Amino acid sequence: MDTIVIYKSKYGSTMQYAKWIAEELNCKYFDAKDIKAEDLTEYDNIIYGGGLYAEIINGVSLITKNIDLLKDKKIAIFSTGITPLDCRDYYDKMVIEKNFKNGLPENIKVFNFLGKMVLSELSLVHKTALKTLKKIMSNKENPTEMEKLLIELCDADGDFSDKDAIKELIGYIK
Ligand SMILES: Cc1cc2nc3c(=O)[nH]c(=O)nc-3n(C[C@H](O)[C@H](O)[C@H](O)COP(=O)(O)O)c2cc1C
């Protein structure tokens, strides 16, 4: 069974996971910028990964815009993000709703891994976006639990990546 891993990564976190997954499955991994949807048709198993940016999986439209073309494939999509694992029950459902407006097709399973956010590495645009988000949320009179979480996340600083987390995805593909 031919398998391919594709990733889109701004700061290297998703690329690290793509590399780990490809090593474990003994297959190749590619930057999404070098891949077109048509290239994917020759594979049985497709793994796509992207960082979460405002709950959107970076570049996931490569898959979501080609659901019909890829309907016979086994697909794993993974995100990397900094939302702590204890919020994941609620958060992971939201990620699916936001990224799959027409519902999650049966041939696709979504996995969410902890990634990396090192504040000193962020682009000016991203630093400003986080600052603005924090300001807006902090000015709310009665912030919801989600809004409180967002304020906290704006200050997260570190690499929370964990190679062990890929086991479930590997099991799904094998
Ligand atoms: C502007 C901005 C928005 C982000 N939004 C989210 C988010 O909605 N959910 C989350 O869990 N992480 C969020 N993150 C954290 C990134 O998803 C995380 O750092 C990810 O591992 C980056 O992956 P990459 O380096 O492969 O692009 C955000 C980071 C930035 C800079």
CSV table of C-alpha atoms and ligand atoms in Angstrom, one decimal:
chain,number,residue,atom,x,y,z
A,1,MET,CA,0.0,0.0,0.0
A,2,ASP,CA,1.5,3.3,-1.1
A,3,THR,CA,1.5,6.1,1.5
A,4,ILE,CA,2.4,9.7,1.3
A,5,VAL,CA,2.8,12.4,4.0
A,6,ILE,CA,2.3,16.1,3.1
A,7,TYR,CA,2.7,19.0,5.4
A,8,LYS,CA,2.4,22.8,5.5
A,9,SER,CA,4.5,24.3,8.3
A,10,LYS,CA,5.3,27.9,9.2
A,11,TYR,CA,7.7,27.3,12.1
A,12,GLY,CA,8.7,23.7,11.6
A,13,SER,CA,6.5,22.0,14.1
A,14,THR,CA,4.2,20.2,11.6
A,15,MET,CA,7.3,19.4,9.5
A,16,GLN,CA,8.8,17.6,12.5
A,17,TYR,CA,5.7,15.5,12.9
A,18,ALA,CA,5.5,14.7,9.2
A,19,LYS,CA,9.1,13.5,9.4
A,20,TRP,CA,8.4,11.3,12.4
A,21,ILE,CA,5.3,9.8,10.7
A,22,ALA,CA,7.1,9.2,7.4
A,23,GLU,CA,10.0,7.5,9.3
A,24,GLU,CA,7.6,5.3,11.2
A,25,LEU,CA,5.6,4.3,8.0
A,26,ASN,CA,8.7,4.1,5.9
A,27,CYS,CA,7.3,6.5,3.2
A,28,LYS,CA,8.2,9.9,1.8
A,29,TYR,CA,7.1,13.3,3.0
A,30,PHE,CA,6.6,16.4,1.0
A,31,ASP,CA,6.0,20.1,1.5
A,32,ALA,CA,2.5,20.9,0.3
A,33,LYS,CA,3.8,23.6,-2.0
A,34,ASP,CA,5.4,20.8,-4.1
A,35,ILE,CA,2.2,18.7,-4.4
A,36,LYS,CA,-1.0,19.1,-6.5
A,37,ALA,CA,-4.2,17.2,-5.7
A,38,GLU,CA,-3.8,15.1,-8.9
A,39,ASP,CA,-0.4,13.8,-7.5
A,40,LEU,CA,-2.3,12.2,-4.6
A,41,THR,CA,-4.4,9.9,-6.8
A,42,GLU,CA,-1.6,7.3,-7.1
A,43,TYR,CA,-1.5,6.7,-3.3
A,44,ASP,CA,-3.7,4.5,-1.2
A,45,ASN,CA,-3.0,6.3,2.1
A,46,ILE,CA,-2.7,10.0,2.4
A,47,ILE,CA,-1.6,11.9,5.5
A,48,TYR,CA,-1.9,15.6,5.6
A,49,GLY,CA,-0.6,17.9,8.4
A,50,GLY,CA,-0.8,21.6,9.1
A,51,GLY,CA,-0.4,24.0,12.0
A,52,LEU,CA,-3.6,25.4,13.6
A,53,TYR,CA,-4.0,29.1,12.9
A,54,ALA,CA,-7.3,30.6,14.4
A,55,GLU,CA,-8.6,27.0,14.5
A,56,ILE,CA,-8.0,26.4,10.8
A,57,ILE,CA,-5.6,23.6,9.7
A,58,ASN,CA,-3.0,25.4,7.6
A,59,GLY,CA,-3.5,24.4,3.9
A,60,VAL,CA,-6.1,21.7,4.6
A,61,SER,CA,-8.0,22.9,1.5
A,62,LEU,CA,-5.7,20.6,-0.5
A,63,ILE,CA,-7.8,17.8,0.9
A,64,THR,CA,-11.2,19.5,1.6
A,65,LYS,CA,-11.5,20.9,-1.9
A,66,ASN,CA,-10.8,17.5,-3.4
A,67,ILE,CA,-13.0,15.2,-1.3
A,68,ASP,CA,-14.6,13.6,-4.4
A,69,LEU,CA,-11.2,13.0,-6.2
A,70,LEU,CA,-9.9,11.4,-3.0
A,71,LYS,CA,-13.0,9.5,-1.9
A,72,ASP,CA,-11.4,6.1,-2.3
A,73,LYS,CA,-8.4,6.9,-0.2
A,74,LYS,CA,-7.7,6.3,3.4
A,75,ILE,CA,-6.9,9.8,4.8
A,76,ALA,CA,-5.4,11.0,8.1
A,77,ILE,CA,-5.3,14.7,8.7
A,78,PHE,CA,-3.3,16.0,11.6
A,79,SER,CA,-3.0,19.4,13.2
A,80,THR,CA,-0.4,20.8,15.5
A,81,GLY,CA,-1.4,23.5,17.9
A,82,ILE,CA,-0.8,24.7,21.4
A,83,THR,CA,-4.3,24.0,22.9
A,84,PRO,CA,-3.6,21.9,26.0
A,85,LEU,CA,-4.7,18.3,25.9
A,86,ASP,CA,-7.2,18.7,28.8
A,87,CYS,CA,-9.3,21.0,26.6
A,88,ARG,CA,-9.2,18.7,23.6
A,89,ASP,CA,-12.6,17.0,23.9
A,90,TYR,CA,-14.3,20.2,23.2
A,91,TYR,CA,-11.6,21.8,21.1
A,92,ASP,CA,-11.1,18.9,18.7
A,93,LYS,CA,-14.8,18.9,17.8
A,94,MET,CA,-14.6,22.5,17.0
A,95,VAL,CA,-11.6,22.0,14.8
A,96,ILE,CA,-13.5,19.4,12.8
A,97,GLU,CA,-16.6,21.7,12.5
A,98,LYS,CA,-14.5,24.7,11.3
A,99,ASN,CA,-12.4,22.7,8.8
A,100,PHE,CA,-15.1,20.4,7.4
A,101,LYS,CA,-18.1,22.6,6.8
A,102,ASN,CA,-20.0,19.7,5.1
A,103,GLY,CA,-19.1,17.2,7.9
A,104,LEU,CA,-16.2,14.8,8.1
A,105,PRO,CA,-16.2,12.2,5.3
A,106,GLU,CA,-16.0,8.6,6.4
A,107,ASN,CA,-12.6,8.0,4.8
A,108,ILE,CA,-11.0,10.8,6.9
A,109,LYS,CA,-9.8,10.7,10.5
A,110,VAL,CA,-8.5,13.8,12.2
A,111,PHE,CA,-5.7,13.8,14.8
A,112,ASN,CA,-4.5,16.8,16.8
A,113,PHE,CA,-1.0,17.0,18.2
A,114,LEU,CA,0.7,19.5,20.5
A,115,GLY,CA,3.0,21.7,18.6
A,116,LYS,CA,5.5,24.5,19.1
A,117,MET,CA,5.1,28.2,19.6
A,118,VAL,CA,8.3,30.1,20.5
A,119,LEU,CA,7.3,33.7,20.8
A,120,SER,CA,10.7,35.1,19.8
A,121,GLU,CA,10.5,33.1,16.5
A,122,LEU,CA,7.1,34.5,15.5
A,123,SER,CA,6.7,36.8,12.5
A,124,LEU,CA,5.7,40.4,13.3
A,125,VAL,CA,2.3,39.7,11.8
A,126,HIS,CA,1.7,36.8,14.1
A,127,LYS,CA,3.1,38.6,17.1
A,128,THR,CA,0.7,41.5,16.4
A,129,ALA,CA,-2.3,39.1,15.8
A,130,LEU,CA,-1.7,37.4,19.2
A,131,LYS,CA,-1.3,40.8,21.0
A,132,THR,CA,-4.6,42.1,19.4
A,133,LEU,CA,-6.5,38.8,20.2
A,134,LYS,CA,-5.3,39.0,23.8
A,135,LYS,CA,-6.4,42.6,24.1
A,136,ILE,CA,-9.8,42.0,22.7
A,137,MET,CA,-10.4,39.0,24.9
A,138,SER,CA,-9.0,40.7,28.0
A,139,ASN,CA,-11.4,43.6,27.6
A,140,LYS,CA,-14.5,41.3,27.7
A,141,GLU,CA,-16.6,41.8,30.8
A,142,ASN,CA,-17.6,38.2,31.2
A,143,PRO,CA,-15.3,36.1,29.2
A,144,THR,CA,-16.4,32.5,28.4
A,145,GLU,CA,-14.1,29.5,29.3
A,146,MET,CA,-13.0,29.5,25.6
A,147,GLU,CA,-12.1,33.2,25.7
A,148,LYS,CA,-10.2,32.7,29.0
A,149,LEU,CA,-8.3,29.9,27.3
A,150,LEU,CA,-7.4,32.0,24.3
A,151,ILE,CA,-6.0,34.7,26.6
A,152,GLU,CA,-3.8,32.0,28.2
A,153,LEU,CA,-2.7,30.6,24.9
A,154,CYS,CA,-1.5,33.9,23.6
A,155,ASP,CA,1.3,33.7,26.2
A,156,ALA,CA,2.2,30.0,25.6
A,157,ASP,CA,5.9,29.9,24.8
A,158,GLY,CA,7.7,26.6,24.1
A,159,ASP,CA,7.9,23.4,22.2
A,160,PHE,CA,5.2,20.9,23.4
A,161,SER,CA,5.8,18.4,20.5
A,162,ASP,CA,5.6,14.7,21.5
A,163,LYS,CA,6.6,11.9,19.2
A,164,ASP,CA,4.6,9.3,21.1
A,165,ALA,CA,1.4,11.1,20.1
A,166,ILE,CA,1.7,9.8,16.6
A,167,LYS,CA,1.0,6.2,17.6
A,168,GLU,CA,-2.7,6.4,17.1
A,169,LEU,CA,-2.3,7.8,13.6
A,170,ILE,CA,0.2,5.2,12.7
A,171,GLY,CA,-2.2,2.5,14.0
A,172,TYR,CA,-5.0,3.9,11.9
A,173,ILE,CA,-2.9,3.9,8.7
A,174,LYS,CA,-1.4,0.5,9.3
B,1,LIG,C1,-1.3,33.7,14.9
B,1,LIG,C2,-1.4,32.4,15.5
B,1,LIG,C3,-2.6,31.7,15.7
B,1,LIG,C4,-2.6,30.4,16.3
B,1,LIG,N1,-3.8,29.8,16.4
B,1,LIG,C5,-3.9,28.6,17.1
B,1,LIG,C6,-5.1,28.0,17.3
B,1,LIG,O1,-6.2,28.5,16.9
B,1,LIG,N2,-5.2,26.8,18.0
B,1,LIG,C7,-4.0,26.2,18.5
B,1,LIG,O2,-4.1,25.2,19.1
B,1,LIG,N3,-2.8,26.8,18.2
B,1,LIG,C8,-2.7,28.0,17.5
B,1,LIG,N4,-1.5,28.5,17.3
B,1,LIG,C9,-0.3,27.8,17.6
B,1,LIG,C10,0.3,27.1,16.3
B,1,LIG,O3,-0.7,26.3,15.7
B,1,LIG,C11,1.4,26.1,16.7
B,1,LIG,O4,2.5,26.9,17.1
B,1,LIG,C12,1.8,25.1,15.6
B,1,LIG,O5,2.5,24.1,16.1
B,1,LIG,C13,2.6,25.8,14.5
B,1,LIG,O6,2.8,24.8,13.4
B,1,LIG,P1,3.8,25.1,12.2
B,1,LIG,O7,5.1,25.6,12.9
B,1,LIG,O8,4.1,23.8,11.6
B,1,LIG,O9,3.2,26.1,11.3
B,1,LIG,C14,-1.4,29.8,16.7
B,1,LIG,C15,-0.2,30.4,16.5
B,1,LIG,C16,-0.1,31.7,15.9
B,1,LIG,C17,1.2,32.4,15.8
